[in-house]
Amino acid sequence: MNDVFSPEAFGEVLPVLWAGFRITLLATVFGTLIAAVLGLVLAIARRGLPRVVSIPLISAAEFVRMTPLVVQLVFANLLLTQFSSLTIGIWVLGIHYSTYMAEVYRAGIDSVPKGQWEAATALSMSRRRTWRAVVLPQAIRNTLPSLGNYAISMFKETPFLFAIGVVEMVTAAQQYGASTFRYTEAFTLAGIIFLLASYPTSVLVRKLESRMAY
């Protein structure tokens, strides 16, 4: 019978968790990139496109934001059978979080003083140049800390990928525990890895918030 807790088991489970951690990191990095880009597109579209286009887009984003991530994962995996589960998971994570990041970008855009828009108009700047040279640099600067927080949240929600068969770190820990009955060691080490990976990012986000506060 296994001991209640065995530190020696850490050495056995670490390679298993490391393989799962690479999947977790991959999903987080690419999911965050998709969310950051798509969220910015949604925010600009909400402000710049005609209402006949922006309203359906906003409604679709609200639907994605208000439905559970795990349901979206399962539905997409059943529908898009031609893609790998990991690819589907990355895109679903990215699209799901893009709806939250779009709201962050929107708040950043709204925080740009009205006088900046008026000054750009007075200088005869085109709308595209106004966005690129005046509005977006200020909006993105103001939203970086919040975007970092959502990246951390995505990292912690990657275990939902188990629903579509992706063996990320938590699923790897569960599988190891099921085969060895060492659940305590596997999940303890998984929690430590999550902490070691997310804590430096959270510290960086807090520093960004302090430096950009005004």
PDB file of C-alpha atoms in Angstrom:
ATOM      1  CA  MET A   1       0.000   0.000   0.000  1.00  0.00           C
ATOM      2  CA  ASN A   2       1.319   3.495  -0.863  1.00  0.00           C
ATOM      3  CA  ASP A   3       2.319   5.919   1.858  1.00  0.00           C
ATOM      4  CA  VAL A   4       0.040   8.877   2.393  1.00  0.00           C
ATOM      5  CA  PHE A   5       2.687  11.199   0.967  1.00  0.00           C
ATOM      6  CA  SER A   6       5.967  10.326  -0.707  1.00  0.00           C
ATOM      7  CA  PRO A   7       8.394  13.099  -1.750  1.00  0.00           C
ATOM      8  CA  GLU A   8      10.263  10.532  -3.854  1.00  0.00           C
ATOM      9  CA  ALA A   9       7.222  10.317  -6.135  1.00  0.00           C
ATOM     10  CA  PHE A  10       7.895  13.899  -7.251  1.00  0.00           C
ATOM     11  CA  GLY A  11      10.806  12.642  -9.305  1.00  0.00           C
ATOM     12  CA  GLU A  12       8.561  10.146 -11.051  1.00  0.00           C
ATOM     13  CA  VAL A  13       5.696  12.487 -11.805  1.00  0.00           C
ATOM     14  CA  LEU A  14       7.773  15.512 -12.859  1.00  0.00           C
ATOM     15  CA  PRO A  15       8.525  14.297 -16.426  1.00  0.00           C
ATOM     16  CA  VAL A  16       4.837  13.481 -16.896  1.00  0.00           C
ATOM     17  CA  LEU A  17       3.760  16.897 -15.694  1.00  0.00           C
ATOM     18  CA  TRP A  18       6.452  18.615 -17.742  1.00  0.00           C
ATOM     19  CA  ALA A  19       4.971  17.167 -20.928  1.00  0.00           C
ATOM     20  CA  GLY A  20       1.548  18.418 -19.864  1.00  0.00           C
ATOM     21  CA  PHE A  21       2.977  21.806 -18.887  1.00  0.00           C
ATOM     22  CA  ARG A  22       4.333  22.312 -22.396  1.00  0.00           C
ATOM     23  CA  ILE A  23       0.821  21.796 -23.759  1.00  0.00           C
ATOM     24  CA  THR A  24      -0.558  24.192 -21.146  1.00  0.00           C
ATOM     25  CA  LEU A  25       2.031  26.826 -22.037  1.00  0.00           C
ATOM     26  CA  LEU A  26       1.477  26.378 -25.764  1.00  0.00           C
ATOM     27  CA  ALA A  27      -2.278  26.803 -25.400  1.00  0.00           C
ATOM     28  CA  THR A  28      -1.832  29.874 -23.190  1.00  0.00           C
ATOM     29  CA  VAL A  29       0.690  31.660 -25.411  1.00  0.00           C
ATOM     30  CA  PHE A  30      -1.151  31.148 -28.692  1.00  0.00           C
ATOM     31  CA  GLY A  31      -4.561  31.599 -27.089  1.00  0.00           C
ATOM     32  CA  THR A  32      -3.424  34.928 -25.634  1.00  0.00           C
ATOM     33  CA  LEU A  33      -2.067  36.099 -28.993  1.00  0.00           C
ATOM     34  CA  ILE A  34      -5.366  35.256 -30.696  1.00  0.00           C
ATOM     35  CA  ALA A  35      -7.366  36.925 -27.924  1.00  0.00           C
ATOM     36  CA  ALA A  36      -5.244  40.079 -27.945  1.00  0.00           C
ATOM     37  CA  VAL A  37      -5.457  40.559 -31.726  1.00  0.00           C
ATOM     38  CA  LEU A  38      -9.093  39.542 -32.144  1.00  0.00           C
ATOM     39  CA  GLY A  39     -10.135  41.558 -29.090  1.00  0.00           C
ATOM     40  CA  LEU A  40      -8.569  44.680 -30.590  1.00  0.00           C
ATOM     41  CA  VAL A  41     -10.350  44.045 -33.886  1.00  0.00           C
ATOM     42  CA  LEU A  42     -13.668  43.674 -32.058  1.00  0.00           C
ATOM     43  CA  ALA A  43     -13.118  46.880 -30.078  1.00  0.00           C
ATOM     44  CA  ILE A  44     -12.266  48.901 -33.182  1.00  0.00           C
ATOM     45  CA  ALA A  45     -15.161  47.376 -35.121  1.00  0.00           C
ATOM     46  CA  ARG A  46     -17.549  48.296 -32.339  1.00  0.00           C
ATOM     47  CA  ARG A  47     -16.447  51.917 -32.569  1.00  0.00           C
ATOM     48  CA  GLY A  48     -15.753  52.311 -36.272  1.00  0.00           C
ATOM     49  CA  LEU A  49     -18.183  50.125 -38.208  1.00  0.00           C
ATOM     50  CA  PRO A  50     -21.792  50.987 -39.078  1.00  0.00           C
ATOM     51  CA  ARG A  51     -24.381  49.845 -36.568  1.00  0.00           C
ATOM     52  CA  VAL A  52     -25.840  47.351 -39.022  1.00  0.00           C
ATOM     53  CA  VAL A  53     -22.519  45.484 -38.783  1.00  0.00           C
ATOM     54  CA  SER A  54     -21.389  46.317 -35.251  1.00  0.00           C
ATOM     55  CA  ILE A  55     -24.621  45.297 -33.483  1.00  0.00           C
ATOM     56  CA  PRO A  56     -24.599  41.657 -34.725  1.00  0.00           C
ATOM     57  CA  LEU A  57     -20.878  41.524 -33.936  1.00  0.00           C
ATOM     58  CA  ILE A  58     -21.469  42.790 -30.410  1.00  0.00           C
ATOM     59  CA  SER A  59     -24.337  40.308 -29.948  1.00  0.00           C
ATOM     60  CA  ALA A  60     -22.113  37.413 -31.026  1.00  0.00           C
ATOM     61  CA  ALA A  61     -19.379  38.543 -28.629  1.00  0.00           C
ATOM     62  CA  GLU A  62     -21.898  38.778 -25.783  1.00  0.00           C
ATOM     63  CA  PHE A  63     -23.110  35.260 -26.536  1.00  0.00           C
ATOM     64  CA  VAL A  64     -19.549  33.897 -26.412  1.00  0.00           C
ATOM     65  CA  ARG A  65     -18.779  35.738 -23.184  1.00  0.00           C
ATOM     66  CA  MET A  66     -21.972  34.600 -21.459  1.00  0.00           C
ATOM     67  CA  THR A  67     -21.711  30.874 -22.267  1.00  0.00           C
ATOM     68  CA  PRO A  68     -19.401  28.470 -20.383  1.00  0.00           C
ATOM     69  CA  LEU A  69     -15.974  27.867 -21.856  1.00  0.00           C
ATOM     70  CA  VAL A  70     -16.249  24.105 -21.438  1.00  0.00           C
ATOM     71  CA  VAL A  71     -19.482  24.028 -23.451  1.00  0.00           C
ATOM     72  CA  GLN A  72     -17.818  25.984 -26.242  1.00  0.00           C
ATOM     73  CA  LEU A  73     -14.900  23.565 -26.250  1.00  0.00           C
ATOM     74  CA  VAL A  74     -17.087  20.483 -26.501  1.00  0.00           C
ATOM     75  CA  PHE A  75     -19.337  22.006 -29.164  1.00  0.00           C
ATOM     76  CA  ALA A  76     -16.399  23.145 -31.312  1.00  0.00           C
ATOM     77  CA  ASN A  77     -14.691  19.767 -30.942  1.00  0.00           C
ATOM     78  CA  LEU A  78     -17.829  17.954 -32.125  1.00  0.00           C
ATOM     79  CA  LEU A  79     -18.324  20.346 -35.017  1.00  0.00           C
ATOM     80  CA  LEU A  80     -14.758  20.793 -36.284  1.00  0.00           C
ATOM     81  CA  THR A  81     -13.634  17.198 -36.535  1.00  0.00           C
ATOM     82  CA  GLN A  82     -11.073  17.980 -39.245  1.00  0.00           C
ATOM     83  CA  PHE A  83      -8.841  19.812 -36.740  1.00  0.00           C
ATOM     84  CA  SER A  84      -6.834  18.461 -33.823  1.00  0.00           C
ATOM     85  CA  SER A  85      -8.248  18.889 -30.340  1.00  0.00           C
ATOM     86  CA  LEU A  86      -5.318  21.088 -29.331  1.00  0.00           C
ATOM     87  CA  THR A  87      -5.850  23.420 -32.296  1.00  0.00           C
ATOM     88  CA  ILE A  88      -9.541  23.673 -31.466  1.00  0.00           C
ATOM     89  CA  GLY A  89      -8.752  24.311 -27.809  1.00  0.00           C
ATOM     90  CA  ILE A  90      -6.317  27.117 -28.614  1.00  0.00           C
ATOM     91  CA  TRP A  91      -8.792  28.863 -30.908  1.00  0.00           C
ATOM     92  CA  VAL A  92     -11.711  28.476 -28.503  1.00  0.00           C
ATOM     93  CA  LEU A  93      -9.620  29.881 -25.658  1.00  0.00           C
ATOM     94  CA  GLY A  94      -8.522  32.759 -27.876  1.00  0.00           C
ATOM     95  CA  ILE A  95     -12.006  33.583 -29.130  1.00  0.00           C
ATOM     96  CA  HIS A  96     -13.545  33.256 -25.662  1.00  0.00           C
ATOM     97  CA  TYR A  97     -11.032  35.593 -24.044  1.00  0.00           C
ATOM     98  CA  SER A  98     -11.073  37.997 -26.990  1.00  0.00           C
ATOM     99  CA  THR A  99     -14.572  39.027 -25.924  1.00  0.00           C
ATOM    100  CA  TYR A 100     -13.227  40.053 -22.514  1.00  0.00           C
ATOM    101  CA  MET A 101     -10.166  41.753 -23.950  1.00  0.00           C
ATOM    102  CA  ALA A 102     -12.382  43.647 -26.390  1.00  0.00           C
ATOM    103  CA  GLU A 103     -14.090  45.286 -23.407  1.00  0.00           C
ATOM    104  CA  VAL A 104     -10.694  46.191 -21.961  1.00  0.00           C
ATOM    105  CA  TYR A 105      -9.618  47.729 -25.262  1.00  0.00           C
ATOM    106  CA  ARG A 106     -12.931  49.579 -25.496  1.00  0.00           C
ATOM    107  CA  ALA A 107     -12.366  51.113 -22.080  1.00  0.00           C
ATOM    108  CA  GLY A 108      -8.842  52.076 -23.125  1.00  0.00           C
ATOM    109  CA  ILE A 109     -10.117  53.713 -26.315  1.00  0.00           C
ATOM    110  CA  ASP A 110     -12.801  55.584 -24.382  1.00  0.00           C
ATOM    111  CA  SER A 111     -10.139  56.830 -21.955  1.00  0.00           C
ATOM    112  CA  VAL A 112      -8.377  58.752 -24.736  1.00  0.00           C
ATOM    113  CA  PRO A 113      -9.405  62.404 -24.199  1.00  0.00           C
ATOM    114  CA  LYS A 114     -11.867  63.810 -26.704  1.00  0.00           C
ATOM    115  CA  GLY A 115      -9.438  66.621 -27.359  1.00  0.00           C
ATOM    116  CA  GLN A 116      -7.011  64.137 -28.916  1.00  0.00           C
ATOM    117  CA  TRP A 117      -9.610  63.180 -31.529  1.00  0.00           C
ATOM    118  CA  GLU A 118     -10.421  66.831 -32.173  1.00  0.00           C
ATOM    119  CA  ALA A 119      -6.745  67.739 -32.509  1.00  0.00           C
ATOM    120  CA  ALA A 120      -6.232  64.966 -35.057  1.00  0.00           C
ATOM    121  CA  THR A 121      -9.214  66.234 -37.038  1.00  0.00           C
ATOM    122  CA  ALA A 122      -7.866  69.796 -36.893  1.00  0.00           C
ATOM    123  CA  LEU A 123      -4.559  68.556 -38.295  1.00  0.00           C
ATOM    124  CA  SER A 124      -6.430  66.911 -41.185  1.00  0.00           C
ATOM    125  CA  MET A 125      -5.255  63.451 -40.192  1.00  0.00           C
ATOM    126  CA  SER A 126      -7.078  60.570 -41.833  1.00  0.00           C
ATOM    127  CA  ARG A 127      -9.228  58.341 -39.640  1.00  0.00           C
ATOM    128  CA  ARG A 128      -6.834  55.428 -40.142  1.00  0.00           C
ATOM    129  CA  ARG A 129      -3.817  57.525 -39.151  1.00  0.00           C
ATOM    130  CA  THR A 130      -5.707  58.904 -36.145  1.00  0.00           C
ATOM    131  CA  TRP A 131      -6.323  55.375 -34.914  1.00  0.00           C
ATOM    132  CA  ARG A 132      -2.781  54.204 -35.634  1.00  0.00           C
ATOM    133  CA  ALA A 133      -0.775  57.202 -34.416  1.00  0.00           C
ATOM    134  CA  VAL A 134      -2.952  58.803 -31.744  1.00  0.00           C
ATOM    135  CA  VAL A 135      -5.627  56.555 -30.288  1.00  0.00           C
ATOM    136  CA  LEU A 136      -4.274  52.996 -30.253  1.00  0.00           C
ATOM    137  CA  PRO A 137      -0.834  53.759 -28.704  1.00  0.00           C
ATOM    138  CA  GLN A 138      -2.537  55.419 -25.738  1.00  0.00           C
ATOM    139  CA  ALA A 139      -5.346  52.861 -25.467  1.00  0.00           C
ATOM    140  CA  ILE A 140      -3.040  49.838 -25.573  1.00  0.00           C
ATOM    141  CA  ARG A 141      -0.674  51.407 -23.046  1.00  0.00           C
ATOM    142  CA  ASN A 142      -3.579  51.885 -20.648  1.00  0.00           C
ATOM    143  CA  THR A 143      -4.856  48.328 -21.069  1.00  0.00           C
ATOM    144  CA  LEU A 144      -1.648  46.276 -20.820  1.00  0.00           C
ATOM    145  CA  PRO A 145      -2.038  45.413 -17.103  1.00  0.00           C
ATOM    146  CA  SER A 146      -5.614  44.182 -17.584  1.00  0.00           C
ATOM    147  CA  LEU A 147      -4.608  42.157 -20.639  1.00  0.00           C
ATOM    148  CA  GLY A 148      -1.889  40.541 -18.518  1.00  0.00           C
ATOM    149  CA  ASN A 149      -4.453  39.569 -15.906  1.00  0.00           C
ATOM    150  CA  TYR A 150      -6.587  37.870 -18.541  1.00  0.00           C
ATOM    151  CA  ALA A 151      -3.529  35.981 -19.812  1.00  0.00           C
ATOM    152  CA  ILE A 152      -3.007  34.649 -16.280  1.00  0.00           C
ATOM    153  CA  SER A 153      -6.682  33.682 -16.079  1.00  0.00           C
ATOM    154  CA  MET A 154      -6.411  31.815 -19.368  1.00  0.00           C
ATOM    155  CA  PHE A 155      -3.355  29.953 -18.071  1.00  0.00           C
ATOM    156  CA  LYS A 156      -5.339  28.794 -15.044  1.00  0.00           C
ATOM    157  CA  GLU A 157      -8.321  27.740 -17.170  1.00  0.00           C
ATOM    158  CA  THR A 158      -6.372  25.497 -19.553  1.00  0.00           C
ATOM    159  CA  PRO A 159      -7.407  22.436 -17.475  1.00  0.00           C
ATOM    160  CA  PHE A 160     -10.830  22.766 -19.164  1.00  0.00           C
ATOM    161  CA  LEU A 161      -9.117  21.347 -22.256  1.00  0.00           C
ATOM    162  CA  PHE A 162      -9.546  17.917 -20.670  1.00  0.00           C
ATOM    163  CA  ALA A 163     -13.144  18.038 -21.939  1.00  0.00           C
ATOM    164  CA  ILE A 164     -11.917  17.577 -25.517  1.00  0.00           C
ATOM    165  CA  GLY A 165      -9.146  15.075 -24.758  1.00  0.00           C
ATOM    166  CA  VAL A 166      -6.150  17.428 -24.563  1.00  0.00           C
ATOM    167  CA  VAL A 167      -3.672  16.138 -21.984  1.00  0.00           C
ATOM    168  CA  GLU A 168      -2.503  19.354 -20.348  1.00  0.00           C
ATOM    169  CA  MET A 169      -0.808  19.456 -16.967  1.00  0.00           C
ATOM    170  CA  VAL A 170      -3.786  18.813 -14.678  1.00  0.00           C
ATOM    171  CA  THR A 171      -5.049  15.960 -16.843  1.00  0.00           C
ATOM    172  CA  ALA A 172      -1.529  14.504 -16.867  1.00  0.00           C
ATOM    173  CA  ALA A 173      -1.540  14.660 -13.063  1.00  0.00           C
ATOM    174  CA  GLN A 174      -4.920  12.939 -12.931  1.00  0.00           C
ATOM    175  CA  GLN A 175      -3.780  10.181 -15.284  1.00  0.00           C
ATOM    176  CA  TYR A 176      -0.609   9.626 -13.264  1.00  0.00           C
ATOM    177  CA  GLY A 177      -2.643   9.433 -10.066  1.00  0.00           C
ATOM    178  CA  ALA A 178      -5.066   6.960 -11.620  1.00  0.00           C
ATOM    179  CA  SER A 179      -2.249   4.613 -12.610  1.00  0.00           C
ATOM    180  CA  THR A 180      -0.150   4.885  -9.422  1.00  0.00           C
ATOM    181  CA  PHE A 181      -2.658   6.037  -6.767  1.00  0.00           C
ATOM    182  CA  ARG A 182      -0.307   8.963  -6.066  1.00  0.00           C
ATOM    183  CA  TYR A 183      -2.887  11.704  -6.504  1.00  0.00           C
ATOM    184  CA  THR A 184      -1.551  13.839  -3.654  1.00  0.00           C
ATOM    185  CA  GLU A 185       1.966  14.086  -5.050  1.00  0.00           C
ATOM    186  CA  ALA A 186       0.786  14.620  -8.639  1.00  0.00           C
ATOM    187  CA  PHE A 187      -1.667  17.416  -7.866  1.00  0.00           C
ATOM    188  CA  THR A 188       0.622  19.030  -5.290  1.00  0.00           C
ATOM    189  CA  LEU A 189       3.417  19.292  -7.829  1.00  0.00           C
ATOM    190  CA  ALA A 190       0.997  20.508 -10.511  1.00  0.00           C
ATOM    191  CA  GLY A 191      -0.151  23.264  -8.155  1.00  0.00           C
ATOM    192  CA  ILE A 192       3.442  24.250  -7.422  1.00  0.00           C
ATOM    193  CA  ILE A 193       4.221  24.463 -11.144  1.00  0.00           C
ATOM    194  CA  PHE A 194       1.138  26.614 -11.739  1.00  0.00           C
ATOM    195  CA  LEU A 195       2.254  28.912  -8.927  1.00  0.00           C
ATOM    196  CA  LEU A 196       5.849  29.171 -10.115  1.00  0.00           C
ATOM    197  CA  ALA A 197       4.716  29.911 -13.659  1.00  0.00           C
ATOM    198  CA  SER A 198       1.976  32.436 -12.890  1.00  0.00           C
ATOM    199  CA  TYR A 199       3.492  34.335  -9.946  1.00  0.00           C
ATOM    200  CA  PRO A 200       6.263  36.125 -11.924  1.00  0.00           C
ATOM    201  CA  THR A 201       3.679  37.205 -14.486  1.00  0.00           C
ATOM    202  CA  SER A 202       1.382  38.559 -11.777  1.00  0.00           C
ATOM    203  CA  VAL A 203       4.301  40.502 -10.277  1.00  0.00           C
ATOM    204  CA  LEU A 204       5.087  41.962 -13.701  1.00  0.00           C
ATOM    205  CA  VAL A 205       1.449  42.960 -14.158  1.00  0.00           C
ATOM    206  CA  ARG A 206       1.425  44.746 -10.792  1.00  0.00           C
ATOM    207  CA  LYS A 207       4.587  46.610 -11.742  1.00  0.00           C
ATOM    208  CA  LEU A 208       2.998  47.650 -15.026  1.00  0.00           C
ATOM    209  CA  GLU A 209      -0.057  48.903 -13.142  1.00  0.00           C
ATOM    210  CA  SER A 210       2.173  50.955 -10.828  1.00  0.00           C
ATOM    211  CA  ARG A 211       4.247  52.437 -13.650  1.00  0.00           C
ATOM    212  CA  MET A 212       1.259  53.270 -15.836  1.00  0.00           C
ATOM    213  CA  ALA A 213      -0.953  54.688 -13.115  1.00  0.00           C
ATOM    214  CA  TYR A 214      -1.628  58.383 -13.493  1.00  0.00           C
TER     215      TYR A 214
END
